[in-house]
mmCIF file of C-alpha atoms in Angstrom:
data_model
loop_
_atom_site.group_PDB
_atom_site.id
_atom_site.type_symbol
_atom_site.label_atom_id
_atom_site.label_comp_id
_atom_site.label_asym_id
_atom_site.label_seq_id
_atom_site.Cartn_x
_atom_site.Cartn_y
_atom_site.Cartn_z
ATOM 1 C CA UNK A 237 129.056 29.526 31.167
ATOM 2 C CA UNK A 238 127.897 26.605 33.258
ATOM 3 C CA UNK A 239 127.333 27.526 36.891
ATOM 4 C CA UNK A 240 127.077 31.285 36.313
ATOM 5 C CA UNK A 241 124.213 32.892 38.158
ATOM 6 C CA UNK A 242 121.842 34.974 36.036
ATOM 7 C CA UNK A 243 122.621 38.662 36.250
ATOM 8 C CA UNK A 244 120.045 40.303 38.525
ATOM 9 C CA UNK A 245 118.350 43.437 37.165
ATOM 10 C CA UNK A 246 120.456 46.606 37.481
ATOM 11 C CA UNK A 247 123.489 44.771 38.930
ATOM 12 C CA UNK A 248 125.857 45.715 36.081
ATOM 13 C CA UNK A 249 123.628 47.272 33.459
ATOM 14 C CA UNK A 250 125.102 50.750 33.871
ATOM 15 C CA UNK A 251 128.393 49.288 32.581
ATOM 16 C CA UNK A 252 126.863 47.216 29.771
ATOM 17 C CA UNK A 253 126.717 48.257 26.112
ATOM 18 C CA UNK A 254 124.059 46.552 24.029
ATOM 19 C CA UNK A 255 125.266 45.240 20.664
ATOM 20 C CA UNK A 256 123.326 45.573 17.429
ATOM 21 C CA UNK A 257 124.807 43.835 14.386
ATOM 22 C CA UNK A 258 123.027 45.468 11.463
ATOM 23 C CA UNK A 259 122.851 43.532 8.195
ATOM 24 C CA UNK A 260 120.579 44.422 5.275
ATOM 25 C CA UNK A 261 118.418 46.494 7.607
ATOM 26 C CA UNK A 262 117.949 43.698 10.160
ATOM 27 C CA UNK A 263 119.377 43.108 13.628
ATOM 28 C CA UNK A 264 121.247 39.814 13.362
ATOM 29 C CA UNK A 265 122.737 37.445 15.907
ATOM 30 C CA UNK A 266 126.491 37.054 15.588
ATOM 31 C CA UNK A 267 128.289 33.812 16.430
ATOM 32 C CA UNK A 268 132.041 33.271 16.122
ATOM 33 C CA UNK A 269 132.570 36.082 13.617
ATOM 34 C CA UNK A 270 131.176 33.894 10.798
ATOM 35 C CA UNK A 271 129.116 36.637 9.188
ATOM 36 C CA UNK A 272 127.889 34.500 6.290
ATOM 37 C CA UNK A 273 125.709 32.602 8.740
ATOM 38 C CA UNK A 274 124.320 35.357 10.953
ATOM 39 C CA UNK A 275 120.552 35.058 11.429
ATOM 40 C CA UNK A 276 117.999 37.672 12.536
ATOM 41 C CA UNK A 277 117.713 38.123 16.304
ATOM 42 C CA UNK A 278 114.691 36.109 17.387
ATOM 43 C CA UNK A 279 113.933 37.126 20.962
ATOM 44 C CA UNK A 280 115.048 39.419 23.771
ATOM 45 C CA UNK A 281 115.364 37.580 27.081
ATOM 46 C CA UNK A 282 115.672 39.465 30.366
ATOM 47 C CA UNK A 283 115.883 37.793 33.803
ATOM 48 C CA UNK A 284 112.478 37.336 35.366
ATOM 49 C CA UNK A 285 110.602 38.412 32.230
ATOM 50 C CA UNK A 286 108.879 36.644 29.387
ATOM 51 C CA UNK A 287 110.845 36.517 26.124
ATOM 52 C CA UNK A 288 110.035 39.411 23.823
ATOM 53 C CA UNK A 289 109.842 38.820 20.051
ATOM 54 C CA UNK A 290 112.403 40.745 18.005
ATOM 55 C CA UNK A 291 112.381 38.953 14.628
ATOM 56 C CA UNK A 292 115.252 41.104 13.392
ATOM 57 C CA UNK A 293 113.461 44.393 14.084
ATOM 58 C CA UNK A 294 116.092 46.951 15.102
ATOM 59 C CA UNK A 295 113.821 49.275 17.083
ATOM 60 C CA UNK A 296 112.413 46.367 19.096
ATOM 61 C CA UNK A 297 115.944 45.328 20.024
ATOM 62 C CA UNK A 298 116.797 48.887 21.068
ATOM 63 C CA UNK A 299 113.640 48.974 23.193
ATOM 64 C CA UNK A 300 114.668 45.668 24.769
ATOM 65 C CA UNK A 301 118.057 47.011 25.834
ATOM 66 C CA UNK A 302 116.524 50.210 27.160
ATOM 67 C CA UNK A 303 113.904 48.242 29.113
ATOM 68 C CA UNK A 304 116.621 46.621 31.254
ATOM 69 C CA UNK A 305 118.539 49.851 31.801
ATOM 70 C CA UNK A 306 121.167 49.500 29.059
ATOM 71 C CA UNK A 307 121.423 52.977 27.559
ATOM 72 C CA UNK A 308 124.692 52.752 25.601
ATOM 73 C CA UNK A 309 124.710 50.841 22.303
ATOM 74 C CA UNK A 310 127.298 49.497 19.867
ATOM 75 C CA UNK A 311 126.097 49.329 16.272
ATOM 76 C CA UNK A 312 128.132 47.401 13.713
ATOM 77 C CA UNK A 313 127.119 48.113 10.117
ATOM 78 C CA UNK A 314 127.973 44.715 8.643
ATOM 79 C CA UNK A 315 127.192 45.913 5.124
ATOM 80 C CA UNK A 316 129.778 48.649 5.556
ATOM 81 C CA UNK A 317 132.286 46.335 7.223
ATOM 82 C CA UNK A 318 131.996 43.663 4.528
ATOM 83 C CA UNK A 319 131.219 45.558 1.344
ATOM 84 C CA UNK A 320 131.715 49.262 2.031
ATOM 85 C CA UNK A 321 128.089 50.324 1.530
ATOM 86 C CA UNK A 322 126.789 52.097 4.625
ATOM 87 C CA UNK A 323 123.180 51.616 5.707
ATOM 88 C CA UNK A 324 122.819 55.364 6.084
ATOM 89 C CA UNK A 325 119.062 55.662 6.536
ATOM 90 C CA UNK A 326 118.988 52.929 9.170
ATOM 91 C CA UNK A 327 122.040 54.324 10.965
ATOM 92 C CA UNK A 328 120.608 57.830 11.140
ATOM 93 C CA UNK A 329 117.305 56.445 12.408
ATOM 94 C CA UNK A 330 119.131 54.649 15.225
ATOM 95 C CA UNK A 331 121.179 57.746 16.085
ATOM 96 C CA UNK A 332 118.098 59.946 16.291
ATOM 97 C CA UNK A 333 116.212 57.318 18.294
ATOM 98 C CA UNK A 334 119.032 57.239 20.873
ATOM 99 C CA UNK A 335 120.047 60.904 20.931
ATOM 100 C CA UNK A 336 118.901 61.375 24.536
ATOM 101 C CA UNK A 337 120.432 58.147 25.853
ATOM 102 C CA UNK A 338 123.963 56.917 26.545
ATOM 103 C CA UNK A 339 126.936 56.640 24.197
ATOM 104 C CA UNK A 340 126.245 55.281 20.720
ATOM 105 C CA UNK A 341 129.283 53.545 19.225
ATOM 106 C CA UNK A 342 129.253 53.177 15.426
ATOM 107 C CA UNK A 343 131.442 50.756 13.474
ATOM 108 C CA UNK A 344 130.950 51.618 9.797
ATOM 109 C CA UNK A 345 133.944 49.689 8.463
ATOM 110 C CA UNK A 346 136.438 52.466 7.671
ATOM 111 C CA UNK A 347 139.075 51.103 5.272
ATOM 112 C CA UNK A 348 140.912 53.815 3.358
ATOM 113 C CA UNK A 349 140.684 57.533 2.760
ATOM 114 C CA UNK A 350 137.085 58.361 1.916
ATOM 115 C CA UNK A 351 135.559 60.714 -0.679
ATOM 116 C CA UNK A 352 134.346 64.141 0.535
ATOM 117 C CA UNK A 353 130.645 63.230 0.461
ATOM 118 C CA UNK A 354 131.214 60.413 2.938
ATOM 119 C CA UNK A 355 133.140 62.671 5.272
ATOM 120 C CA UNK A 356 130.358 65.244 5.073
ATOM 121 C CA UNK A 357 127.788 62.670 6.114
ATOM 122 C CA UNK A 358 129.727 61.291 9.078
ATOM 123 C CA UNK A 359 130.847 64.773 10.202
ATOM 124 C CA UNK A 360 127.227 65.920 10.192
ATOM 125 C CA UNK A 361 126.200 62.882 12.228
ATOM 126 C CA UNK A 362 128.916 63.432 14.825
ATOM 127 C CA UNK A 363 128.497 67.213 15.043
ATOM 128 C CA UNK A 364 124.740 66.914 15.524
ATOM 129 C CA UNK A 365 124.944 64.179 18.147
ATOM 130 C CA UNK A 366 127.501 64.534 20.933
ATOM 131 C CA UNK A 367 126.800 60.991 22.187
ATOM 132 C CA UNK A 368 128.061 59.378 18.949
ATOM 133 C CA UNK A 369 131.516 57.751 18.994
ATOM 134 C CA UNK A 370 132.867 56.512 15.656
ATOM 135 C CA UNK A 371 134.887 53.306 15.752
ATOM 136 C CA UNK A 372 137.991 52.707 13.678
ATOM 137 C CA UNK A 373 138.173 48.905 13.522
ATOM 138 C CA UNK A 374 141.592 47.449 12.822
ATOM 139 C CA UNK A 375 140.131 44.438 10.987
ATOM 140 C CA UNK A 376 139.108 46.835 8.183
ATOM 141 C CA UNK A 377 141.689 49.628 8.321
ATOM 142 C CA UNK A 378 144.448 49.064 5.804
ATOM 143 C CA UNK A 379 146.903 51.484 7.410
ATOM 144 C CA UNK A 380 147.464 53.061 10.819
ATOM 145 C CA UNK A 381 147.535 56.465 9.108
ATOM 146 C CA UNK A 382 143.753 56.222 8.774
ATOM 147 C CA UNK A 383 143.559 57.191 12.445
ATOM 148 C CA UNK A 384 145.303 60.478 11.688
ATOM 149 C CA UNK A 385 142.859 60.989 8.836
ATOM 150 C CA UNK A 386 139.889 60.536 11.162
ATOM 151 C CA UNK A 387 141.398 62.937 13.663
ATOM 152 C CA UNK A 388 141.472 65.701 11.045
ATOM 153 C CA UNK A 389 137.712 65.354 10.581
ATOM 154 C CA UNK A 390 136.323 64.266 13.957
ATOM 155 C CA UNK A 391 136.969 65.209 17.612
ATOM 156 C CA UNK A 392 139.365 62.858 19.393
ATOM 157 C CA UNK A 393 136.840 62.120 22.132
ATOM 158 C CA UNK A 394 134.346 60.912 19.503
ATOM 159 C CA UNK A 395 136.709 58.321 18.053
ATOM 160 C CA UNK A 396 137.456 54.863 19.444
ATOM 161 C CA UNK A 397 139.856 52.233 18.098
ATOM 162 C CA UNK A 398 138.771 48.594 17.993
ATOM 163 C CA UNK A 399 141.629 46.099 18.300
ATOM 164 C CA UNK A 400 140.438 42.973 16.478
ATOM 165 C CA UNK A 401 141.610 39.398 16.929
ATOM 166 C CA UNK A 402 140.269 35.939 16.140
ATOM 167 C CA UNK A 403 141.251 32.858 18.128
ATOM 168 C CA UNK A 404 143.940 34.958 19.780
ATOM 169 C CA UNK A 405 145.487 35.993 16.449
ATOM 170 C CA UNK A 406 145.652 39.530 15.105
ATOM 171 C CA UNK A 407 143.188 39.818 12.189
ATOM 172 C CA UNK A 408 144.764 42.490 9.950
ATOM 173 C CA UNK A 409 147.350 41.428 7.363
ATOM 174 C CA UNK A 410 148.470 45.007 6.676
ATOM 175 C CA UNK A 411 149.210 46.146 10.241
ATOM 176 C CA UNK A 412 150.280 44.777 13.622
ATOM 177 C CA UNK A 413 148.738 45.275 17.023
ATOM 178 C CA UNK A 414 151.956 46.959 18.174
ATOM 179 C CA UNK A 415 151.456 49.528 15.394
ATOM 180 C CA UNK A 416 148.009 50.313 16.771
ATOM 181 C CA UNK A 417 149.078 50.337 20.410
ATOM 182 C CA UNK A 418 151.674 52.966 19.481
ATOM 183 C CA UNK A 419 149.147 54.942 17.422
ATOM 184 C CA UNK A 420 146.649 54.990 20.280
ATOM 185 C CA UNK A 421 149.273 56.161 22.745
ATOM 186 C CA UNK A 422 150.665 58.826 20.416
ATOM 187 C CA UNK A 423 147.289 60.220 19.338
ATOM 188 C CA UNK A 424 145.769 60.403 22.797
ATOM 189 C CA UNK A 425 142.794 58.190 21.906
ATOM 190 C CA UNK A 426 140.788 57.865 25.109
ATOM 191 C CA UNK A 427 138.751 54.729 24.289
ATOM 192 C CA UNK A 428 139.765 51.377 22.851
ATOM 193 C CA UNK A 429 137.705 48.261 22.258
ATOM 194 C CA UNK A 430 139.224 44.794 22.337
ATOM 195 C CA UNK A 431 137.434 42.001 20.492
ATOM 196 C CA UNK A 432 138.254 38.385 19.786
ATOM 197 C CA UNK A 433 135.725 37.605 17.056
ATOM 198 C CA UNK A 434 135.797 33.892 17.863
ATOM 199 C CA UNK A 435 134.277 34.701 21.253
ATOM 200 C CA UNK A 436 131.240 36.450 19.782
ATOM 201 C CA UNK A 437 128.133 34.509 20.767
ATOM 202 C CA UNK A 438 130.192 31.866 22.591
ATOM 203 C CA UNK A 439 129.752 30.481 26.094
ATOM 204 C CA UNK A 440 133.251 31.210 27.380
ATOM 205 C CA UNK A 441 135.045 34.444 28.275
ATOM 206 C CA UNK A 442 138.503 32.844 28.247
ATOM 207 C CA UNK A 443 139.749 34.525 25.046
ATOM 208 C CA UNK A 444 138.106 37.789 26.072
ATOM 209 C CA UNK A 445 139.808 37.623 29.460
ATOM 210 C CA UNK A 446 143.216 36.927 27.908
ATOM 211 C CA UNK A 447 142.781 39.829 25.498
ATOM 212 C CA UNK A 448 141.734 42.106 28.346
ATOM 213 C CA UNK A 449 144.982 41.410 30.175
ATOM 214 C CA UNK A 450 147.004 41.886 26.980
ATOM 215 C CA UNK A 451 145.490 45.260 26.116
ATOM 216 C CA UNK A 452 145.632 46.519 29.691
ATOM 217 C CA UNK A 453 149.361 45.771 29.759
ATOM 218 C CA UNK A 454 149.864 48.025 26.709
ATOM 219 C CA UNK A 455 147.259 50.695 27.445
ATOM 220 C CA UNK A 456 146.799 50.777 31.220
ATOM 221 C CA UNK A 457 145.116 54.182 31.420
ATOM 222 C CA UNK A 458 142.819 54.099 28.378
ATOM 223 C CA UNK A 459 139.098 53.460 28.755
ATOM 224 C CA UNK A 460 138.756 49.808 27.773
ATOM 225 C CA UNK A 461 135.650 48.115 26.397
ATOM 226 C CA UNK A 462 135.416 44.426 25.570
ATOM 227 C CA UNK A 463 132.945 41.577 25.260
ATOM 228 C CA UNK A 464 132.351 38.070 24.008
ATOM 229 C CA UNK A 465 131.079 35.043 25.885
ATOM 230 C CA UNK A 466 129.575 36.866 28.894
ATOM 231 C CA UNK A 467 126.895 34.602 30.315
ATOM 232 C CA UNK A 468 126.401 35.750 33.881
ATOM 233 C CA UNK A 469 127.460 37.820 36.861
ATOM 234 C CA UNK A 470 130.625 35.813 37.515
ATOM 235 C CA UNK A 471 131.862 36.406 33.960
ATOM 236 C CA UNK A 472 131.177 40.125 34.216
ATOM 237 C CA UNK A 473 133.002 40.414 37.533
ATOM 238 C CA UNK A 474 136.079 38.593 36.213
ATOM 239 C CA UNK A 475 136.340 40.936 33.235
ATOM 240 C CA UNK A 476 135.839 44.045 35.350
ATOM 241 C CA UNK A 477 138.479 42.769 37.770
ATOM 242 C CA UNK A 478 140.860 42.239 34.819
ATOM 243 C CA UNK A 479 140.544 45.888 33.841
ATOM 244 C CA UNK A 480 137.501 46.243 31.589
ATOM 245 C CA UNK A 481 135.588 49.484 32.094
ATOM 246 C CA UNK A 482 132.501 48.444 30.124
ATOM 247 C CA UNK A 483 131.229 45.244 28.521
ATOM 248 C CA UNK A 484 129.588 44.621 25.178
ATOM 249 C CA UNK A 485 126.640 42.256 25.574
ATOM 250 C CA UNK A 486 124.409 40.638 22.999
ATOM 251 C CA UNK A 487 123.730 36.911 23.438
ATOM 252 C CA UNK A 488 123.195 37.472 27.153
ATOM 253 C CA UNK A 489 119.868 39.041 26.186
ATOM 254 C CA UNK A 490 119.295 38.747 22.423
ATOM 255 C CA UNK A 491 119.101 35.371 20.689
#
């Protein structure tokens, strides 16, 4: 955003979550939710430091986030989200690499009830790593009942629900946001994520700010994570003041 001051080191990093969009084994740079045109992350740019080459290398991007004090990460498996095929080897490598760090949020693209072998894999991952939180993203889930299904397999405090919009409109055709607000309240989910996909990689937090206010009105006491368009300290402050507990950041550092 024009006029925003660069974020000084350590000013908000304890409340930032570094985003890794994982596609075909590469860390890619998301813009506007148009996943057909995502390109590998080129560089990591921290205030007061020389740009560090990433070239799509996942571990380099993780190291970049850690170097500025961002310990929590959000990993979106775009292969799983788009086509249903999880990048299991890469995901496990990331989980093990970050096992002694902050929270690791995983969006694998849950859609419908899964076969037993898939449940076994994700249960093993969660049971072995207490810092892993599995995301149920509403853009993929075909029914609210999938949340109940997850809760029979995974601890409630290791599940988060992502409420997904684009240009202010609810993304799912099978469910409504009111359905999910009710499900979150009734199930006792402690963490929700609000995303307007059109704000991903943008230079404005306006949609993100509007969504923050909307979600906070419905779920005032739930831990709320959001992101999209954050370009400086002023943007971060406005979102925290509107009720965000943590912010997802990507383009602020990785381009």
